[in-house]
Short mmCIF file of C-alpha atoms in Angstrom, two decimals:
data_model
loop_
_atom_site.label_atom_id
_atom_site.label_comp_id
_atom_site.label_asym_id
_atom_site.label_seq_id
_atom_site.Cartn_x
_atom_site.Cartn_y
_atom_site.Cartn_z
CA MET A 1 0.00 0.00 0.00
CA ALA A 2 1.41 3.40 -0.99
CA THR A 3 2.24 5.93 1.69
CA ALA A 4 -0.12 8.92 1.61
CA TYR A 5 1.61 12.31 1.34
CA PRO A 6 0.33 15.82 0.75
CA GLU A 7 0.54 17.07 -2.82
CA ILE A 8 4.07 18.47 -2.65
CA ASP A 9 6.20 18.87 -5.76
CA ILE A 10 9.62 18.04 -4.36
CA ALA A 11 11.61 18.69 -7.55
CA PRO A 12 11.90 22.50 -7.07
CA LEU A 13 13.21 21.88 -3.54
CA ILE A 14 16.16 19.72 -4.57
CA ASP A 15 19.79 20.79 -4.71
CA HIS A 16 21.17 18.03 -6.94
CA ALA A 17 24.47 17.43 -5.17
CA LEU A 18 27.63 16.02 -6.74
CA LEU A 19 30.17 16.26 -3.93
CA ASN A 20 32.04 13.02 -4.36
CA PRO A 21 35.78 13.82 -4.43
CA THR A 22 36.15 11.63 -7.54
CA ALA A 23 33.44 13.46 -9.51
CA THR A 24 34.34 13.93 -13.17
CA PRO A 25 33.37 16.60 -15.73
CA ALA A 26 31.17 14.01 -17.45
CA GLN A 27 29.26 13.48 -14.20
CA VAL A 28 28.83 17.22 -13.77
CA GLU A 29 27.28 17.36 -17.23
CA GLN A 30 25.00 14.43 -16.33
CA TRP A 31 23.89 16.13 -13.11
CA CYS A 32 23.14 19.34 -15.00
CA GLU A 33 21.07 17.47 -17.60
CA GLU A 34 19.11 15.73 -14.85
CA ALA A 35 18.54 18.96 -12.94
CA ASP A 36 17.23 20.69 -16.05
CA ARG A 37 15.04 17.80 -17.13
CA LEU A 38 13.54 17.19 -13.69
CA GLY A 39 13.19 20.82 -12.60
CA PHE A 40 15.56 20.88 -9.63
CA ALA A 41 16.46 24.11 -7.85
CA THR A 42 20.21 23.80 -8.32
CA VAL A 43 23.15 21.61 -9.13
CA CYS A 44 25.60 21.70 -6.21
CA VAL A 45 29.20 21.03 -7.21
CA TYR A 46 32.71 21.69 -5.95
CA PRO A 47 34.20 25.11 -6.79
CA ALA A 48 36.45 23.56 -9.45
CA TYR A 49 33.35 22.61 -11.45
CA VAL A 50 31.30 25.80 -11.10
CA ARG A 51 32.27 27.14 -14.52
CA THR A 52 31.48 23.77 -16.15
CA ALA A 53 28.04 23.67 -14.54
CA VAL A 54 27.31 27.28 -15.44
CA GLU A 55 28.14 26.60 -19.09
CA GLN A 56 25.91 23.50 -19.10
CA LEU A 57 22.99 25.33 -17.50
CA GLN A 58 23.21 28.59 -19.43
CA GLY A 59 19.71 29.79 -20.24
CA LYS A 60 18.13 27.03 -18.14
CA GLN A 61 16.20 27.22 -14.88
CA PRO A 62 18.44 25.40 -12.36
CA GLN A 63 21.00 27.57 -10.61
CA VAL A 64 24.57 26.62 -9.76
CA CYS A 65 25.41 26.10 -6.10
CA THR A 66 28.84 25.40 -4.67
CA VAL A 67 30.42 24.64 -1.30
CA ILE A 68 32.80 26.92 0.59
CA GLY A 69 35.24 25.75 3.28
CA PHE A 70 33.98 22.24 2.64
CA PRO A 71 33.83 19.91 4.50
CA SER A 72 35.58 21.07 7.71
CA GLY A 73 34.91 24.83 7.79
CA ALA A 74 38.36 25.28 9.32
CA THR A 75 40.14 27.19 6.57
CA THR A 76 40.92 30.85 7.25
CA SER A 77 38.35 33.58 6.73
CA ALA A 78 40.45 35.10 3.96
CA VAL A 79 40.57 31.79 2.09
CA LYS A 80 36.82 31.25 2.50
CA LEU A 81 36.09 34.74 1.23
CA TYR A 82 38.37 34.31 -1.78
CA GLU A 83 36.83 30.92 -2.54
CA ALA A 84 33.35 32.43 -2.36
CA GLN A 85 34.23 35.45 -4.50
CA GLU A 86 35.91 33.30 -7.15
CA ALA A 87 32.89 30.98 -7.24
CA VAL A 88 30.58 33.94 -7.81
CA GLU A 89 32.88 35.31 -10.52
CA ASN A 90 32.61 31.91 -12.19
CA GLY A 91 28.81 32.08 -12.07
CA ALA A 92 27.66 30.46 -8.82
CA THR A 93 24.56 32.07 -7.34
CA GLU A 94 24.26 29.98 -4.18
CA LEU A 95 27.04 29.33 -1.65
CA ASP A 96 26.87 26.61 1.00
CA VAL A 97 29.40 27.75 3.61
CA VAL A 98 30.64 25.48 6.39
CA ILE A 99 30.89 27.47 9.61
CA ASN A 100 33.97 27.29 11.81
CA LEU A 101 32.79 24.80 14.40
CA GLY A 102 35.88 25.21 16.56
CA TRP A 103 35.19 28.92 16.90
CA LEU A 104 31.59 28.18 17.85
CA LYS A 105 32.59 25.70 20.54
CA ALA A 106 35.29 28.03 21.86
CA GLY A 107 32.88 30.95 22.17
CA ARG A 108 34.56 33.00 19.43
CA THR A 109 31.19 34.16 18.21
CA GLU A 110 32.26 37.61 16.99
CA GLU A 111 34.80 36.05 14.62
CA LEU A 112 32.24 33.54 13.40
CA HIS A 113 29.71 36.30 12.75
CA LYS A 114 32.26 38.47 10.95
CA GLU A 115 33.35 35.65 8.66
CA ILE A 116 29.82 34.77 7.54
CA ALA A 117 28.68 38.39 7.30
CA GLN A 118 31.63 39.30 5.10
CA ILE A 119 30.87 36.48 2.67
CA CYS A 120 27.20 37.50 2.55
CA GLU A 121 27.98 41.18 2.03
CA GLU A 122 30.84 40.90 -0.44
CA THR A 123 29.33 38.25 -2.70
CA GLY A 124 25.73 39.46 -2.66
CA GLN A 125 24.52 35.92 -3.35
CA THR A 126 22.39 33.39 -1.49
CA VAL A 127 24.44 31.97 1.40
CA LYS A 128 23.45 28.78 3.19
CA ALA A 129 25.27 28.24 6.49
CA ILE A 130 26.21 24.59 7.06
CA LEU A 131 25.94 24.02 10.82
CA GLU A 132 26.97 20.32 10.92
CA THR A 133 24.25 19.65 13.47
CA SER A 134 25.40 16.13 14.31
CA LEU A 135 28.44 17.63 16.05
CA LEU A 136 26.53 20.22 18.10
CA THR A 137 24.33 20.31 21.18
CA ASP A 138 20.88 21.84 20.81
CA ALA A 139 22.13 24.98 22.58
CA GLN A 140 25.04 25.23 20.12
CA LYS A 141 22.68 24.71 17.18
CA GLN A 142 20.53 27.59 18.40
CA LEU A 143 23.55 29.85 18.94
CA ALA A 144 24.98 29.03 15.52
CA ALA A 145 21.63 29.59 13.84
CA GLU A 146 21.12 32.99 15.48
CA ILE A 147 24.64 34.13 14.60
CA CYS A 148 24.28 33.07 10.98
CA MET A 149 20.84 34.62 10.54
CA ASP A 150 22.09 37.88 12.03
CA ALA A 151 25.05 37.73 9.62
CA GLY A 152 22.68 37.64 6.65
CA VAL A 153 22.38 34.02 5.49
CA LYS A 154 19.31 32.97 3.53
CA PHE A 155 19.29 29.34 4.67
CA LEU A 156 20.35 27.24 7.63
CA LYS A 157 21.69 23.90 6.40
CA THR A 158 21.94 20.85 8.63
CA SER A 159 24.97 18.97 7.39
CA THR A 160 27.82 18.35 4.99
CA GLY A 161 26.96 14.66 4.95
CA TRP A 162 30.49 13.82 6.09
CA ASN A 163 29.67 13.60 9.82
CA GLY A 164 26.14 12.26 9.81
CA GLY A 165 23.10 13.55 8.00
CA ALA A 166 19.86 15.42 8.38
CA THR A 167 17.34 14.36 11.01
CA VAL A 168 13.71 15.30 11.44
CA ALA A 169 14.47 16.51 14.96
CA ASP A 170 17.16 18.90 13.76
CA VAL A 171 15.02 20.25 10.94
CA LYS A 172 12.17 20.89 13.39
CA LEU A 173 14.56 22.62 15.78
CA LEU A 174 16.02 24.88 13.09
CA HIS A 175 12.56 25.60 11.70
CA ASN A 176 11.37 26.66 15.16
CA ILE A 177 14.46 28.84 15.66
CA ALA A 178 14.20 30.47 12.24
CA ARG A 179 10.46 31.19 12.47
CA ASP A 180 10.34 31.55 8.67
CA ARG A 181 13.02 34.26 8.64
CA VAL A 182 15.24 32.02 6.50
CA GLY A 183 14.92 28.74 4.67
CA ILE A 184 15.96 25.37 6.06
CA LYS A 185 18.09 23.02 3.97
CA ALA A 186 18.16 19.38 5.03
CA SER A 187 21.21 17.61 3.67
CA GLY A 188 23.07 14.36 4.19
CA GLY A 189 21.77 10.82 3.96
CA ILE A 190 18.51 11.58 2.15
CA ARG A 191 18.05 8.38 0.16
CA THR A 192 14.32 7.60 0.19
CA ILE A 193 11.09 9.40 -0.62
CA ASP A 194 9.88 8.72 2.93
CA GLN A 195 12.91 10.55 4.37
CA ALA A 196 12.48 13.42 1.95
CA MET A 197 8.81 13.92 2.72
CA GLU A 198 9.32 13.65 6.48
CA LEU A 199 11.99 16.35 6.32
CA ILE A 200 9.79 18.62 4.22
CA LEU A 201 6.87 18.17 6.59
CA ALA A 202 9.23 18.99 9.48
CA GLY A 203 10.07 22.34 7.89
CA ALA A 204 12.74 21.80 5.24
CA THR A 205 12.43 24.15 2.28
CA ARG A 206 15.38 22.72 0.39
CA LEU A 207 16.85 19.21 0.18
CA GLY A 208 20.49 18.49 -0.57
CA THR A 209 20.88 15.03 -2.06
CA SER A 210 22.63 13.12 -4.81
CA ARG A 211 19.56 10.87 -5.12
CA GLY A 212 17.19 13.42 -6.63
CA PRO A 213 16.27 11.42 -9.74
CA ASP A 214 15.61 8.33 -7.59
CA LEU A 215 13.33 10.34 -5.31
CA ILE A 216 11.34 11.66 -8.27
CA ARG A 217 10.97 8.19 -9.76
CA LYS A 218 9.75 6.82 -6.45
CA ARG A 219 7.32 9.70 -5.99
CA ASP A 220 5.93 9.13 -9.49
CA THR A 221 5.52 5.43 -8.71
CA LEU A 222 3.60 6.17 -5.52
CA GLU A 223 1.29 8.58 -7.35
CA LYS A 224 0.51 5.91 -9.96
CA GLU A 225 -0.23 3.37 -7.22
CA ASP A 226 -2.63 5.84 -5.60
#
């Protein structure tokens, strides 16, 4: 028996992620074709492939997203800013920035705020702050979220996927903290349509996953069964 879900078109919520270190230019082209054909929000690739993705998606609806300071967040602020600026120069319009978790845990909140605010201000593009929620207490998640929202981010993102993935509990927590001031991106370990829909119903407004086409196929199958 098919699971009953509200009528939610998940395709426009998907960041079609290709963040495998062995990703090739041919795979980037494949991801871009899939994103265009299926109507995804973005293709999310490493900075080295931003220009390739932009060329593939020229004149098409999906945007190009990239990751900054990925996956540790522990590069210097100057390096993160340069990486972000270069990505924007190459055509990226969305930047998923890993926050400096060590600074957060050490109470260096002013430095953390300054780093994120500078990237937001100097690039002028959509910034999603990756909080890596699996490594934080709930109090630290709230502090990180407040700092990043005050710094000007447009989304709070749960995870890189390298240290655990998105959970319904974390999405609900971030959604309650944000109170619709910013979007919530659930990312990491989203492999099934059930997971995707649970995260959306919990408050996620964007999904980061490499399994987007599989999710769409499964959703289409469920609709036919209904």
